[in-house]
PDB file of C-alpha atoms in Angstrom:
ATOM      1  CA  MET A   1     -23.280 -25.641  20.228  1.00  0.00           C
ATOM      2  CA  SER A   2     -25.052 -27.042  17.192  1.00  0.00           C
ATOM      3  CA  PRO A   3     -23.267 -28.099  13.967  1.00  0.00           C
ATOM      4  CA  SER A   4     -24.608 -24.995  12.278  1.00  0.00           C
ATOM      5  CA  ASP A   5     -23.188 -22.861  15.071  1.00  0.00           C
ATOM      6  CA  ASN A   6     -19.849 -24.608  14.662  1.00  0.00           C
ATOM      7  CA  SER A   7     -19.866 -23.886  10.929  1.00  0.00           C
ATOM      8  CA  ALA A   8     -20.684 -20.268  11.563  1.00  0.00           C
ATOM      9  CA  ALA A   9     -17.886 -19.975  14.080  1.00  0.00           C
ATOM     10  CA  GLU A  10     -15.453 -21.536  11.675  1.00  0.00           C
ATOM     11  CA  GLY A  11     -16.502 -19.073   9.010  1.00  0.00           C
ATOM     12  CA  ARG A  12     -16.055 -16.160  11.354  1.00  0.00           C
ATOM     13  CA  GLY A  13     -12.607 -17.448  12.235  1.00  0.00           C
ATOM     14  CA  GLY A  14     -11.513 -17.740   8.627  1.00  0.00           C
ATOM     15  CA  GLU A  15     -11.686 -15.033   5.993  1.00  0.00           C
ATOM     16  CA  ASP A  16     -12.773 -12.377   8.503  1.00  0.00           C
ATOM     17  CA  GLU A  17     -10.141 -12.991  11.198  1.00  0.00           C
ATOM     18  CA  PRO A  18      -7.218 -10.537  11.076  1.00  0.00           C
ATOM     19  CA  LEU A  19      -3.621 -11.169  12.074  1.00  0.00           C
ATOM     20  CA  LEU A  20      -4.232  -9.382  15.368  1.00  0.00           C
ATOM     21  CA  GLY A  21      -7.652  -9.437  16.957  1.00  0.00           C
ATOM     22  CA  GLY A  22     -10.580 -11.822  16.881  1.00  0.00           C
ATOM     23  CA  PRO A  23     -12.951 -13.069  14.197  1.00  0.00           C
ATOM     24  CA  GLY A  24     -14.926 -10.240  12.647  1.00  0.00           C
ATOM     25  CA  ASP A  25     -12.441  -7.529  13.602  1.00  0.00           C
ATOM     26  CA  ALA A  26     -11.395  -5.272  10.723  1.00  0.00           C
ATOM     27  CA  SER A  27     -13.974  -6.876   8.454  1.00  0.00           C
ATOM     28  CA  GLN A  28     -16.334  -5.182   6.046  1.00  0.00           C
ATOM     29  CA  GLN A  29     -19.886  -5.649   7.243  1.00  0.00           C
ATOM     30  CA  PRO A  30     -22.862  -6.630   5.026  1.00  0.00           C
ATOM     31  CA  GLY A  31     -24.368  -3.586   3.336  1.00  0.00           C
ATOM     32  CA  GLN A  32     -21.458  -1.402   4.387  1.00  0.00           C
ATOM     33  CA  SER A  33     -19.889   0.857   1.747  1.00  0.00           C
ATOM     34  CA  ILE A  34     -16.494  -0.390   0.681  1.00  0.00           C
ATOM     35  CA  TRP A  35     -15.102   3.132   1.072  1.00  0.00           C
ATOM     36  CA  TYR A  36     -15.691   2.773   4.799  1.00  0.00           C
ATOM     37  CA  ASN A  37     -12.786   0.315   4.759  1.00  0.00           C
ATOM     38  CA  LEU A  38     -10.399   3.237   4.358  1.00  0.00           C
ATOM     39  CA  ILE A  39     -11.209   4.581   7.794  1.00  0.00           C
ATOM     40  CA  LEU A  40     -12.350   1.615   9.861  1.00  0.00           C
ATOM     41  CA  GLY A  41     -12.963  -1.757   8.281  1.00  0.00           C
ATOM     42  CA  GLN A  42     -15.757  -2.617  10.669  1.00  0.00           C
ATOM     43  CA  LYS A  43     -18.950  -0.781  11.517  1.00  0.00           C
ATOM     44  CA  ALA A  44     -18.483   0.612  14.992  1.00  0.00           C
ATOM     45  CA  PRO A  45     -19.576   3.819  16.705  1.00  0.00           C
ATOM     46  CA  VAL A  46     -16.216   4.276  18.368  1.00  0.00           C
ATOM     47  CA  ILE A  47     -13.121   4.685  16.199  1.00  0.00           C
ATOM     48  CA  LEU A  48     -10.701   2.778  18.424  1.00  0.00           C
ATOM     49  CA  THR A  49     -12.667  -0.375  19.237  1.00  0.00           C
ATOM     50  CA  LYS A  50     -10.581  -3.536  19.348  1.00  0.00           C
ATOM     51  CA  TYR A  51      -8.760  -3.613  15.985  1.00  0.00           C
ATOM     52  CA  THR A  52     -11.339  -1.680  13.999  1.00  0.00           C
ATOM     53  CA  GLY A  53      -9.399   1.487  14.708  1.00  0.00           C
ATOM     54  CA  THR A  54      -6.135   0.532  13.070  1.00  0.00           C
ATOM     55  CA  ALA A  55      -7.131   1.985   9.694  1.00  0.00           C
ATOM     56  CA  PRO A  56      -7.118   5.550  11.076  1.00  0.00           C
ATOM     57  CA  ILE A  57      -3.681   4.826  12.528  1.00  0.00           C
ATOM     58  CA  ALA A  58      -2.434   3.722   9.115  1.00  0.00           C
ATOM     59  CA  GLN A  59      -4.037   6.790   7.523  1.00  0.00           C
ATOM     60  CA  ALA A  60      -2.262   9.007  10.039  1.00  0.00           C
ATOM     61  CA  GLY A  61       1.079   7.450   9.115  1.00  0.00           C
ATOM     62  CA  ILE A  62       0.704   7.716   5.345  1.00  0.00           C
ATOM     63  CA  TRP A  63      -0.699  11.256   5.472  1.00  0.00           C
ATOM     64  CA  ILE A  64       2.088  12.430   7.786  1.00  0.00           C
ATOM     65  CA  LEU A  65       4.628  11.019   5.334  1.00  0.00           C
ATOM     66  CA  THR A  66       2.898  12.490   2.273  1.00  0.00           C
ATOM     67  CA  ALA A  67       2.326  15.891   3.884  1.00  0.00           C
ATOM     68  CA  THR A  68       5.950  16.035   5.041  1.00  0.00           C
ATOM     69  CA  VAL A  69       7.270  15.416   1.536  1.00  0.00           C
ATOM     70  CA  TRP A  70       4.857  17.770  -0.206  1.00  0.00           C
ATOM     71  CA  ALA A  71       5.264  20.571   2.334  1.00  0.00           C
ATOM     72  CA  SER A  72       9.053  20.316   2.207  1.00  0.00           C
ATOM     73  CA  VAL A  73       8.988  20.564  -1.600  1.00  0.00           C
ATOM     74  CA  PHE A  74       6.612  23.525  -1.812  1.00  0.00           C
ATOM     75  CA  LEU A  75       8.438  25.451   0.916  1.00  0.00           C
ATOM     76  CA  HIS A  76      11.342  25.728  -1.534  1.00  0.00           C
ATOM     77  CA  PRO A  77      11.625  26.937  -5.139  1.00  0.00           C
ATOM     78  CA  VAL A  78       9.929  24.367  -7.364  1.00  0.00           C
ATOM     79  CA  ILE A  79      12.052  22.941 -10.166  1.00  0.00           C
ATOM     80  CA  LEU A  80      11.554  20.053 -12.593  1.00  0.00           C
ATOM     81  CA  PHE A  81      13.183  17.636 -10.168  1.00  0.00           C
ATOM     82  CA  SER A  82      10.623  18.626  -7.526  1.00  0.00           C
ATOM     83  CA  ALA A  83       8.141  16.432  -9.367  1.00  0.00           C
ATOM     84  CA  HIS A  84      10.182  13.359  -8.389  1.00  0.00           C
ATOM     85  CA  PRO A  85       9.403  13.389  -4.653  1.00  0.00           C
ATOM     86  CA  LEU A  86       5.905  14.775  -5.263  1.00  0.00           C
ATOM     87  CA  LEU A  87       4.946  11.962  -7.638  1.00  0.00           C
ATOM     88  CA  ASN A  88       6.572   9.310  -5.477  1.00  0.00           C
ATOM     89  CA  ALA A  89       4.728  10.437  -2.356  1.00  0.00           C
ATOM     90  CA  ALA A  90       1.418  10.697  -4.219  1.00  0.00           C
ATOM     91  CA  GLY A  91       1.900   7.295  -5.853  1.00  0.00           C
ATOM     92  CA  PHE A  92       2.691   5.633  -2.549  1.00  0.00           C
ATOM     93  CA  LEU A  93      -0.365   7.279  -0.986  1.00  0.00           C
ATOM     94  CA  PHE A  94      -2.605   5.690  -3.621  1.00  0.00           C
ATOM     95  CA  VAL A  95      -0.956   2.286  -3.163  1.00  0.00           C
ATOM     96  CA  VAL A  96      -1.577   2.372   0.590  1.00  0.00           C
ATOM     97  CA  GLN A  97      -5.221   3.359   0.030  1.00  0.00           C
ATOM     98  CA  ALA A  98      -5.566   0.422  -2.366  1.00  0.00           C
ATOM     99  CA  ILE A  99      -4.340  -1.949   0.344  1.00  0.00           C
ATOM    100  CA  LEU A 100      -6.471  -0.466   3.117  1.00  0.00           C
ATOM    101  CA  LEU A 101      -9.585  -0.659   0.965  1.00  0.00           C
ATOM    102  CA  VAL A 102      -9.253  -4.339   0.048  1.00  0.00           C
ATOM    103  CA  GLN A 103      -8.004  -5.705   3.387  1.00  0.00           C
ATOM    104  CA  PRO A 104     -11.412  -5.967   5.168  1.00  0.00           C
ATOM    105  CA  THR A 105     -13.191  -7.689   2.250  1.00  0.00           C
ATOM    106  CA  HIS A 106     -14.106 -11.338   2.819  1.00  0.00           C
ATOM    107  CA  THR A 107     -17.268 -12.251   0.887  1.00  0.00           C
ATOM    108  CA  PRO A 108     -17.158 -12.987  -2.879  1.00  0.00           C
ATOM    109  CA  GLU A 109     -19.131  -9.819  -3.668  1.00  0.00           C
ATOM    110  CA  GLN A 110     -16.920  -7.648  -1.489  1.00  0.00           C
ATOM    111  CA  LYS A 111     -13.789  -9.178  -2.981  1.00  0.00           C
ATOM    112  CA  ARG A 112     -14.925  -8.514  -6.551  1.00  0.00           C
ATOM    113  CA  GLU A 113     -15.733  -4.886  -5.867  1.00  0.00           C
ATOM    114  CA  GLY A 114     -12.632  -4.475  -3.729  1.00  0.00           C
ATOM    115  CA  THR A 115     -10.336  -5.993  -6.322  1.00  0.00           C
ATOM    116  CA  ASN A 116     -11.633  -3.718  -9.084  1.00  0.00           C
ATOM    117  CA  ILE A 117     -11.161  -0.571  -7.021  1.00  0.00           C
ATOM    118  CA  HIS A 118      -7.852  -1.902  -5.680  1.00  0.00           C
ATOM    119  CA  ALA A 119      -6.657  -2.265  -9.271  1.00  0.00           C
ATOM    120  CA  ILE A 120      -7.704   1.281 -10.160  1.00  0.00           C
ATOM    121  CA  LEU A 121      -6.061   2.857  -7.114  1.00  0.00           C
ATOM    122  CA  ASN A 122      -2.919   0.798  -7.605  1.00  0.00           C
ATOM    123  CA  GLY A 123      -2.892   1.718 -11.289  1.00  0.00           C
ATOM    124  CA  ILE A 124      -2.979   5.419 -10.447  1.00  0.00           C
ATOM    125  CA  GLY A 125      -0.296   4.901  -7.825  1.00  0.00           C
ATOM    126  CA  VAL A 126       2.058   2.936 -10.069  1.00  0.00           C
ATOM    127  CA  LEU A 127       1.615   5.405 -12.941  1.00  0.00           C
ATOM    128  CA  SER A 128       2.514   8.201 -10.553  1.00  0.00           C
ATOM    129  CA  LEU A 129       5.586   6.263  -9.418  1.00  0.00           C
ATOM    130  CA  ILE A 130       6.599   5.692 -13.035  1.00  0.00           C
ATOM    131  CA  GLY A 131       6.317   9.446 -13.520  1.00  0.00           C
ATOM    132  CA  GLY A 132       8.715   9.901 -10.614  1.00  0.00           C
ATOM    133  CA  LEU A 133      11.094   7.411 -12.217  1.00  0.00           C
ATOM    134  CA  ILE A 134      11.000   9.239 -15.563  1.00  0.00           C
ATOM    135  CA  ILE A 135      11.783  12.550 -13.856  1.00  0.00           C
ATOM    136  CA  ILE A 136      14.808  11.194 -12.011  1.00  0.00           C
ATOM    137  CA  GLU A 137      16.138   9.401 -15.090  1.00  0.00           C
ATOM    138  CA  TYR A 138      15.765  12.523 -17.224  1.00  0.00           C
ATOM    139  CA  ASN A 139      17.514  14.549 -14.540  1.00  0.00           C
ATOM    140  CA  LYS A 140      20.433  12.143 -14.280  1.00  0.00           C
ATOM    141  CA  ILE A 141      20.865  11.710 -18.033  1.00  0.00           C
ATOM    142  CA  SER A 142      20.686  15.430 -18.784  1.00  0.00           C
ATOM    143  CA  ALA A 143      23.139  16.241 -15.980  1.00  0.00           C
ATOM    144  CA  GLY A 144      25.433  13.300 -16.734  1.00  0.00           C
ATOM    145  CA  ARG A 145      25.148  11.987 -13.190  1.00  0.00           C
ATOM    146  CA  ALA A 146      25.754   8.424 -11.986  1.00  0.00           C
ATOM    147  CA  HIS A 147      22.643   6.263 -11.786  1.00  0.00           C
ATOM    148  CA  PHE A 148      23.678   4.201  -8.766  1.00  0.00           C
ATOM    149  CA  GLY A 149      25.724   6.623  -6.707  1.00  0.00           C
ATOM    150  CA  THR A 150      23.774   6.224  -3.462  1.00  0.00           C
ATOM    151  CA  SER A 151      21.843   3.614  -1.527  1.00  0.00           C
ATOM    152  CA  HIS A 152      18.678   5.566  -2.343  1.00  0.00           C
ATOM    153  CA  ASN A 153      19.334   5.154  -6.069  1.00  0.00           C
ATOM    154  CA  ILE A 154      19.659   1.394  -5.710  1.00  0.00           C
ATOM    155  CA  VAL A 155      16.753   0.833  -3.310  1.00  0.00           C
ATOM    156  CA  GLY A 156      14.578   3.230  -5.289  1.00  0.00           C
ATOM    157  CA  LEU A 157      15.153   1.453  -8.587  1.00  0.00           C
ATOM    158  CA  VAL A 158      14.439  -1.935  -7.018  1.00  0.00           C
ATOM    159  CA  VAL A 159      11.186  -0.567  -5.573  1.00  0.00           C
ATOM    160  CA  TYR A 160      10.115   0.873  -8.945  1.00  0.00           C
ATOM    161  CA  ILE A 161      10.730  -2.445 -10.679  1.00  0.00           C
ATOM    162  CA  LEU A 162       8.944  -4.455  -7.995  1.00  0.00           C
ATOM    163  CA  PHE A 163       5.912  -2.162  -7.975  1.00  0.00           C
ATOM    164  CA  ILE A 164       5.574  -2.449 -11.752  1.00  0.00           C
ATOM    165  CA  LEU A 165       5.944  -6.244 -11.673  1.00  0.00           C
ATOM    166  CA  GLN A 166       3.509  -6.494  -8.770  1.00  0.00           C
ATOM    167  CA  ALA A 167       0.906  -4.503 -10.689  1.00  0.00           C
ATOM    168  CA  LEU A 168       1.351  -6.541 -13.865  1.00  0.00           C
ATOM    169  CA  VAL A 169       1.077  -9.855 -12.034  1.00  0.00           C
ATOM    170  CA  GLY A 170      -1.956  -8.660 -10.090  1.00  0.00           C
ATOM    171  CA  ILE A 171      -3.761  -7.558 -13.251  1.00  0.00           C
ATOM    172  CA  ALA A 172      -2.862 -10.762 -15.058  1.00  0.00           C
ATOM    173  CA  GLN A 173      -3.881 -13.186 -12.317  1.00  0.00           C
ATOM    174  CA  TYR A 174      -7.300 -11.593 -11.841  1.00  0.00           C
ATOM    175  CA  TYR A 175      -8.279 -10.302 -15.275  1.00  0.00           C
ATOM    176  CA  ILE A 176      -6.298 -12.623 -17.570  1.00  0.00           C
ATOM    177  CA  PRO A 177      -5.970 -15.876 -15.568  1.00  0.00           C
ATOM    178  CA  SER A 178      -5.484 -17.903 -18.757  1.00  0.00           C
ATOM    179  CA  ILE A 179      -1.895 -16.639 -18.772  1.00  0.00           C
ATOM    180  CA  PHE A 180      -1.261 -18.972 -15.845  1.00  0.00           C
ATOM    181  CA  GLY A 181      -2.956 -21.912 -17.528  1.00  0.00           C
ATOM    182  CA  SER A 182      -6.202 -21.828 -15.553  1.00  0.00           C
ATOM    183  CA  ILE A 183      -8.202 -19.812 -13.055  1.00  0.00           C
ATOM    184  CA  ASN A 184      -7.155 -22.192 -10.279  1.00  0.00           C
ATOM    185  CA  ASN A 185      -3.491 -21.713 -11.123  1.00  0.00           C
ATOM    186  CA  ALA A 186      -3.976 -17.951 -11.018  1.00  0.00           C
ATOM    187  CA  LYS A 187      -5.783 -18.167  -7.672  1.00  0.00           C
ATOM    188  CA  ALA A 188      -2.970 -20.298  -6.283  1.00  0.00           C
ATOM    189  CA  ILE A 189      -0.573 -17.335  -6.433  1.00  0.00           C
ATOM    190  CA  TYR A 190      -2.932 -14.820  -4.805  1.00  0.00           C
ATOM    191  CA  LYS A 191      -1.315 -15.352  -1.402  1.00  0.00           C
ATOM    192  CA  TYR A 192       2.146 -14.753  -2.839  1.00  0.00           C
ATOM    193  CA  HIS A 193       0.903 -11.582  -4.508  1.00  0.00           C
ATOM    194  CA  ARG A 194      -0.440 -10.365  -1.166  1.00  0.00           C
ATOM    195  CA  ALA A 195       2.728 -11.272   0.735  1.00  0.00           C
ATOM    196  CA  SER A 196       5.017  -9.633  -1.809  1.00  0.00           C
ATOM    197  CA  GLY A 197       2.824  -6.521  -1.711  1.00  0.00           C
ATOM    198  CA  TYR A 198       3.518  -6.030   1.988  1.00  0.00           C
ATOM    199  CA  LEU A 199       7.224  -6.680   1.508  1.00  0.00           C
ATOM    200  CA  ILE A 200       7.406  -4.124  -1.300  1.00  0.00           C
ATOM    201  CA  LEU A 201       5.579  -1.616   0.874  1.00  0.00           C
ATOM    202  CA  VAL A 202       8.210  -1.990   3.606  1.00  0.00           C
ATOM    203  CA  LEU A 203      10.973  -1.654   1.014  1.00  0.00           C
ATOM    204  CA  ALA A 204       9.302   1.521  -0.297  1.00  0.00           C
ATOM    205  CA  LEU A 205       9.414   2.967   3.210  1.00  0.00           C
ATOM    206  CA  ALA A 206      13.135   2.191   3.245  1.00  0.00           C
ATOM    207  CA  ALA A 207      13.456   4.133  -0.021  1.00  0.00           C
ATOM    208  CA  PHE A 208      11.798   7.139   1.587  1.00  0.00           C
ATOM    209  CA  ALA A 209      14.176   6.847   4.537  1.00  0.00           C
ATOM    210  CA  THR A 210      17.285   6.687   2.354  1.00  0.00           C
ATOM    211  CA  ALA A 211      16.007   9.719   0.403  1.00  0.00           C
ATOM    212  CA  THR A 212      16.690  11.832   3.500  1.00  0.00           C
ATOM    213  CA  GLN A 213      20.398  11.131   3.011  1.00  0.00           C
ATOM    214  CA  THR A 214      20.584  12.479  -0.557  1.00  0.00           C
ATOM    215  CA  ALA A 215      22.037  15.768  -1.762  1.00  0.00           C
ATOM    216  CA  PHE A 216      18.625  17.093  -2.822  1.00  0.00           C
ATOM    217  CA  ASN A 217      17.387  16.668   0.740  1.00  0.00           C
ATOM    218  CA  ASP A 218      20.068  19.115   1.869  1.00  0.00           C
ATOM    219  CA  GLN A 219      17.610  21.669   0.481  1.00  0.00           C
ATOM    220  CA  LEU A 220      14.340  20.012   1.513  1.00  0.00           C
ATOM    221  CA  LYS A 221      15.617  19.088   4.976  1.00  0.00           C
ATOM    222  CA  ILE A 222      13.200  16.209   5.530  1.00  0.00           C
ATOM    223  CA  GLN A 223      14.232  14.640   8.826  1.00  0.00           C
ATOM    224  CA  LEU A 224      14.959  10.916   8.914  1.00  0.00           C
ATOM    225  CA  TRP A 225      13.225  10.540  12.269  1.00  0.00           C
ATOM    226  CA  VAL A 226       9.995  11.958  10.820  1.00  0.00           C
ATOM    227  CA  VAL A 227      10.037   9.361   8.028  1.00  0.00           C
ATOM    228  CA  ILE A 228      10.758   6.561  10.500  1.00  0.00           C
ATOM    229  CA  VAL A 229       7.989   7.628  12.885  1.00  0.00           C
ATOM    230  CA  ALA A 230       5.473   7.981  10.040  1.00  0.00           C
ATOM    231  CA  SER A 231       6.514   4.562   8.703  1.00  0.00           C
ATOM    232  CA  VAL A 232       6.079   2.891  12.091  1.00  0.00           C
ATOM    233  CA  ILE A 233       2.649   4.485  12.537  1.00  0.00           C
ATOM    234  CA  LEU A 234       1.635   3.293   9.068  1.00  0.00           C
ATOM    235  CA  LEU A 235       2.748  -0.279   9.728  1.00  0.00           C
ATOM    236  CA  VAL A 236       1.139  -0.355  13.173  1.00  0.00           C
ATOM    237  CA  GLY A 237      -2.151   0.519  11.511  1.00  0.00           C
ATOM    238  CA  LEU A 238      -1.769  -1.636   8.427  1.00  0.00           C
ATOM    239  CA  LEU A 239      -0.335  -4.953   9.591  1.00  0.00           C
ATOM    240  CA  PRO A 240      -2.971  -5.886  12.234  1.00  0.00           C
ATOM    241  CA  ARG A 241      -5.633  -5.836   9.472  1.00  0.00           C
ATOM    242  CA  ILE A 242      -3.963  -8.652   7.527  1.00  0.00           C
ATOM    243  CA  LYS A 243      -6.366 -11.583   7.094  1.00  0.00           C
ATOM    244  CA  LYS A 244      -4.639 -14.800   8.134  1.00  0.00           C
ATOM    245  CA  ALA A 245      -6.819 -16.998   5.938  1.00  0.00           C
ATOM    246  CA  LYS A 246      -5.800 -15.092   2.817  1.00  0.00           C
ATOM    247  CA  PHE A 247      -2.245 -16.323   3.357  1.00  0.00           C
ATOM    248  CA  GLY A 248      -3.257 -19.890   4.051  1.00  0.00           C
ATOM    249  CA  PHE A 249      -2.748 -19.821   7.814  1.00  0.00           C
TER     250      PHE A 249
END
């Protein structure tokens, strides 16, 4: 193998090598629309080829979760509080799409486009989540209810705060890097931003799970096992697409 071949191999084994799979798996291909990342991440005629097919698995998980929440709400009389689970599910859906879209990017051009769309989708998602927070706070204040009476209240609030902080840090490090002293300083925390994003996502799934144990769910009757299964499917599809090089390993 020539030196140039070695360099090419090293490149293929870097930014475009996912956590599970080989170099080039789950990677956006040259000339490929970035929106294709939402369903595959690599140009292939067959959906389930190596690890290119994990995006559809993730989509199945998030859409099962979202559809379960929305269907359960609309199968019962809609009240003001109904907006809380609706907005939360919609917001989380947008956040997951934002992650799926940016994961396969690996060239500078792809990353720029991916980051801009990632920011927009995340912005919509976080605003939706904030709407869900406002609804629940209004409901508790108007009814004189305790704010931290259940595990769902506590986990939910932590998730809201973390999502907001994550969005603010992400916007600042990419669009206003001077806040961190320099562009290099801002880039140095990219990997921590990515890692914390996945951790927050898992915590958000825990919030959905604990929601099944609340009094309001006595009416909605969302089953815990459905949330767990949907969460596992989502993670099985999402985690294999993680790019090792983006975390420094």
